[in-house]
XYZ file of C-alpha atoms in Angstrom:
346
model
C -17.403 26.211 62.457
C -14.045 25.318 63.146
C -12.888 22.402 62.090
C -9.272 21.726 63.818
C -7.079 19.345 65.525
C -9.554 20.137 68.865
C -13.093 19.669 67.612
C -11.812 16.348 65.690
C -11.141 15.257 69.273
C -14.300 15.858 70.129
C -15.918 14.300 67.849
C -13.909 10.654 68.923
C -14.099 11.804 72.717
C -11.096 12.597 73.550
C -9.126 14.617 75.833
C -8.265 17.983 74.492
C -4.241 16.853 75.720
C -4.534 13.644 74.852
C -0.950 13.128 72.117
C -1.204 13.453 68.355
C -0.038 10.163 68.023
C -2.945 8.735 69.761
C -5.247 10.753 68.244
C -3.805 9.043 64.588
C -4.519 5.930 66.449
C -8.168 5.974 67.012
C -8.802 8.309 64.064
C -7.502 5.782 61.590
C -10.666 3.025 63.391
C -13.420 1.716 61.591
C -15.494 3.592 63.680
C -14.103 7.406 62.891
C -12.241 7.160 59.636
C -10.789 9.897 60.040
C -6.591 9.641 59.446
C -6.488 11.683 56.557
C -8.256 14.599 57.986
C -6.404 14.514 61.349
C -3.048 14.464 59.117
C -3.645 17.167 57.159
C -4.935 19.775 60.222
C -2.114 18.230 61.882
C 0.585 19.674 58.820
C -1.835 22.937 59.105
C -1.393 23.618 62.378
C 2.713 23.381 62.534
C 2.811 20.112 64.213
C 5.729 18.234 63.330
C 5.313 15.139 60.857
C 8.443 13.578 60.366
C 8.376 11.154 58.016
C 5.277 8.612 59.043
C 3.427 12.131 58.211
C 4.687 12.676 55.128
C 4.287 9.459 54.204
C 0.602 8.487 54.970
C -0.160 12.292 53.500
C 1.125 11.327 50.310
C -1.131 7.800 50.524
C -3.866 10.005 51.209
C -3.382 12.822 48.347
C -2.652 9.622 45.741
C -6.044 7.849 46.594
C -7.363 11.285 45.816
C -5.841 11.514 42.294
C -6.678 8.268 41.518
C -10.405 8.637 42.546
C -10.714 11.839 40.649
C -9.695 9.967 37.682
C -11.938 6.692 38.086
C -14.217 9.200 37.896
C -13.643 11.112 34.870
C -13.660 7.567 33.475
C -17.000 6.548 34.583
C -18.439 9.831 33.109
C -17.239 8.911 29.587
C -19.589 6.364 30.087
C -22.355 7.724 31.510
C -23.834 10.577 33.333
C -22.748 9.722 37.062
C -23.549 11.639 40.304
C -20.628 10.845 43.143
C -21.957 10.012 46.439
C -20.197 11.664 49.051
C -16.124 10.561 48.999
C -14.681 13.071 46.569
C -17.607 15.084 46.478
C -18.231 16.048 50.293
C -13.881 16.835 49.594
C -15.312 20.666 48.259
C -17.023 21.479 51.178
C -13.925 20.958 53.555
C -11.379 23.525 54.047
C -8.735 24.332 51.747
C -5.892 21.619 52.268
C -7.957 19.703 54.795
C -8.445 16.094 53.591
C -11.787 13.669 53.894
C -10.550 10.847 54.034
C -12.079 8.304 50.824
C -11.439 4.937 50.609
C -13.840 4.236 47.655
C -15.741 5.908 45.222
C -19.420 5.434 45.300
C -21.767 6.342 42.040
C -25.235 6.241 41.333
C -25.839 6.247 37.590
C -29.853 5.429 37.557
C -29.178 4.773 33.798
C -28.630 0.216 33.702
C -27.186 0.705 30.081
C -24.475 3.662 31.220
C -23.912 1.973 34.319
C -22.876 -1.274 32.795
C -21.345 0.063 30.482
C -18.936 2.269 33.292
C -18.528 -1.092 35.100
C -16.965 -2.643 31.543
C -14.897 0.091 31.159
C -13.462 0.337 35.006
C -13.211 -3.593 35.014
C -11.050 -3.019 31.351
C -8.408 -0.160 32.962
C -7.772 -1.149 36.124
C -6.565 -4.736 37.264
C -10.391 -6.194 39.077
C -9.731 -8.926 40.927
C -13.066 -8.745 42.850
C -16.849 -8.075 41.656
C -19.879 -8.171 43.878
C -23.556 -8.274 41.753
C -26.791 -6.953 43.916
C -29.765 -7.012 42.231
C -33.072 -5.239 44.039
C -36.520 -5.249 43.080
C -39.034 -2.700 43.716
C -42.482 -1.513 42.879
C -42.181 -3.518 39.225
C -38.971 -2.188 38.889
C -34.819 -3.662 38.724
C -32.133 -1.849 40.305
C -28.480 -2.622 40.948
C -25.752 -3.166 42.986
C -22.109 -2.995 41.921
C -18.656 -3.146 44.138
C -15.397 -3.759 42.087
C -12.052 -3.589 44.418
C -8.713 -4.038 43.191
C -5.334 -3.604 44.666
C -3.623 -0.537 45.189
C -0.577 0.546 43.156
C 1.117 1.823 45.168
C 1.723 -0.857 47.559
C 0.240 -4.287 49.194
C -0.052 -2.948 52.627
C -2.483 -0.152 51.729
C -6.279 -1.017 51.384
C -7.659 -1.942 48.472
C -9.387 0.586 45.797
C -13.085 0.012 44.993
C -15.541 1.395 43.224
C -19.641 1.062 44.036
C -21.959 1.586 41.023
C -25.871 2.108 42.299
C -28.719 2.408 40.472
C -30.672 4.198 43.267
C -28.940 5.317 46.266
C -31.556 5.535 48.737
C -32.729 2.351 49.377
C -34.360 2.385 53.286
C -35.125 0.442 55.955
C -36.191 -3.203 54.458
C -38.965 -3.158 56.449
C -41.127 1.100 56.541
C -39.274 3.303 54.718
C -38.908 1.941 50.793
C -36.330 2.536 48.004
C -36.448 5.777 46.817
C -34.775 6.111 43.117
C -35.418 10.199 42.867
C -32.532 11.774 43.491
C -32.115 15.795 45.215
C -31.360 18.590 42.520
C -30.166 20.390 45.903
C -25.851 18.785 45.859
C -25.570 20.080 49.403
C -28.940 18.564 50.278
C -28.382 15.472 48.936
C -25.464 14.055 50.741
C -26.460 15.292 53.277
C -29.975 12.545 52.934
C -27.156 10.131 52.005
C -25.396 11.076 55.635
C -28.819 10.135 57.218
C -29.835 7.007 54.893
C -26.400 4.986 56.362
C -28.032 5.092 60.091
C -30.397 2.348 58.378
C -26.992 -0.028 57.889
C -24.705 1.843 61.037
C -24.084 4.205 63.446
C -23.125 7.256 62.913
C -19.322 7.380 62.411
C -16.640 10.212 63.267
C -16.051 11.015 59.794
C -20.271 11.342 59.229
C -20.399 13.784 62.358
C -17.944 16.047 60.775
C -19.160 15.338 57.009
C -22.696 16.620 57.997
C -21.478 19.458 60.073
C -19.251 20.908 56.917
C -21.893 20.662 55.081
C -24.592 22.215 57.226
C -22.086 24.983 58.110
C -22.350 24.634 53.405
C -26.084 25.601 53.072
C -27.551 29.082 52.651
C -31.577 29.883 53.879
C -32.266 28.235 50.737
C -30.310 24.905 51.143
C -31.886 25.075 54.260
C -35.478 25.163 53.299
C -34.645 22.063 50.172
C -33.293 20.268 53.031
C -36.045 20.315 55.217
C -39.016 19.857 52.569
C -36.952 16.842 51.420
C -35.843 14.833 54.537
C -39.674 14.892 54.519
C -40.410 13.719 51.318
C -37.989 10.949 51.201
C -38.534 9.824 54.630
C -35.475 10.583 56.322
C -36.301 13.462 59.186
C -35.321 11.133 61.704
C -32.027 10.002 60.298
C -30.694 13.656 59.914
C -32.392 14.917 63.219
C -30.291 12.176 64.597
C -26.734 13.587 62.590
C -27.776 17.412 63.337
C -28.173 16.433 67.101
C -24.498 14.831 67.348
C -22.941 17.966 65.437
C -24.614 20.648 67.619
C -23.272 18.055 70.565
C -19.427 19.072 69.349
C -18.980 22.340 70.673
C -16.243 23.408 67.817
C -18.580 21.610 64.825
C -22.098 23.216 65.861
C -23.377 26.713 63.925
C -25.885 28.654 63.540
C -27.427 26.542 60.674
C -27.040 23.403 62.497
C -28.665 24.496 65.424
C -31.642 25.681 63.556
C -32.156 22.910 61.150
C -32.109 20.492 64.523
C -34.776 22.329 65.967
C -37.037 23.130 62.688
C -36.800 19.080 62.194
C -37.966 17.836 65.787
C -41.697 17.923 64.520
C -41.240 15.826 61.031
C -38.786 13.676 62.835
C -41.957 13.065 65.244
C -44.189 12.366 62.617
C -41.955 10.115 61.106
C -40.935 8.416 63.653
C -44.900 8.306 64.534
C -45.371 6.763 60.485
C -43.006 3.775 61.558
C -44.838 2.446 64.237
C -48.196 2.838 63.285
C -47.033 0.082 60.583
C -47.442 3.078 58.200
C -45.723 2.056 54.059
C -46.750 2.678 51.019
C -46.202 -1.072 50.129
C -43.160 -0.958 48.152
C -41.279 -4.027 49.480
C -37.382 -4.168 48.350
C -36.419 -7.173 47.781
C -32.440 -8.115 47.183
C -30.777 -10.897 44.651
C -27.182 -11.456 46.027
C -24.795 -12.376 43.371
C -23.345 -15.780 43.989
C -19.989 -15.482 41.406
C -19.933 -18.037 38.221
C -16.736 -17.245 36.538
C -15.739 -15.010 33.442
C -16.900 -17.738 31.003
C -20.631 -16.580 31.562
C -19.916 -12.953 31.554
C -21.567 -10.584 28.250
C -20.996 -7.148 27.348
C -24.539 -5.799 28.397
C -26.455 -7.459 30.898
C -28.543 -10.041 30.204
C -31.309 -11.816 32.901
C -32.263 -15.088 32.792
C -34.909 -15.539 34.989
C -37.196 -18.869 35.643
C -39.324 -20.595 37.982
C -35.993 -23.097 38.857
C -33.190 -20.328 38.822
C -32.303 -16.407 38.150
C -28.832 -15.582 36.187
C -27.125 -12.605 35.691
C -24.338 -12.035 32.839
C -22.777 -8.999 32.985
C -19.178 -7.040 31.857
C -17.887 -8.947 35.471
C -18.742 -12.927 35.347
C -21.747 -14.097 35.560
C -23.439 -14.589 38.504
C -26.217 -16.843 40.463
C -28.666 -14.319 42.408
C -29.884 -16.033 45.428
C -32.469 -14.021 48.115
C -30.193 -15.105 51.212
C -26.212 -15.137 52.155
C -25.939 -18.766 51.819
C -26.403 -20.325 48.277
C -28.305 -24.204 48.763
C -25.680 -26.977 47.135
C -28.990 -28.478 44.298
C -29.142 -24.885 43.390
C -25.499 -24.243 42.542
C -25.061 -27.986 41.315
C -28.380 -27.092 38.875
C -26.280 -23.908 38.154
C -23.576 -25.486 36.982
C -25.404 -28.279 35.118
C -27.240 -25.570 33.117
C -24.195 -23.532 32.061
C -21.127 -25.901 31.931
C -18.645 -22.254 31.612
C -19.606 -21.944 34.982
C -17.280 -22.297 37.829
C -17.604 -22.055 41.535
C -15.514 -19.949 43.817
C -12.506 -21.325 45.514
């Protein structure tokens, strides 16, 4: 595999002779997220960087360093797996940066998850927090996202951390939530790329990620991937990611081609299972948190649930849990009546 400006152009479907400034412009878009990779490859390949290129690399490196500090802070509170992001940087060639705007962390232990949320809220100027509660097979899971402004510039994208107690949430229809985490890290990260296909198409960065992960795999890793993709019901999505990799001449490798070939039958079986309406009866119910303000915060998570409403109190405030993205006015008023300290967002 060759990760170069040429292969990045191929990922984005750009002419190999297109001006580098236009490559960077396309690379920074949401559907690619390859800005840092383009800048670092440009420097490695000897292009003129100037003040702009140097500044962009400095911003990317500062964000990477802050992510590392954040991960260390979280791990003081409990055991955490870094999902993609900073963890994937280790698979990239030396000196080549992977653009990462946030840090996603898997913390299966509920108490440790909330301890980590509290630690980040204490140590960073968090100005936005989102809380979701997922229920599946009689178990409760969490997704908590924290945002705060960049310490460097008001023009810089926000810093963010997301805490999850289950990494594989499924598609809400025929692929259920799967709480287990594969022991093999390179396999786990490739499966996470595949899982995101339930929410959005593959971006340019996802294709590059899949390529560097496939390139890092040993024969044992490949065997682990084939088993895990089928077990976690992700064979079609892993096959699609590898097919995208193999469509880019500079990124395709012997292992990526072999994996796509070997996954073909499992992908067809999984598609057939889904088409037949097969599932294990494990529905996922998502409750979205409507913020009720900091007065309802609690050092640990407290779930107050009855027939009328569910309110979650946690280190970043109180939340009225609803099953839709809009909140009925009557339910909001009832929450305010029950919790005099609650305030509605502006």
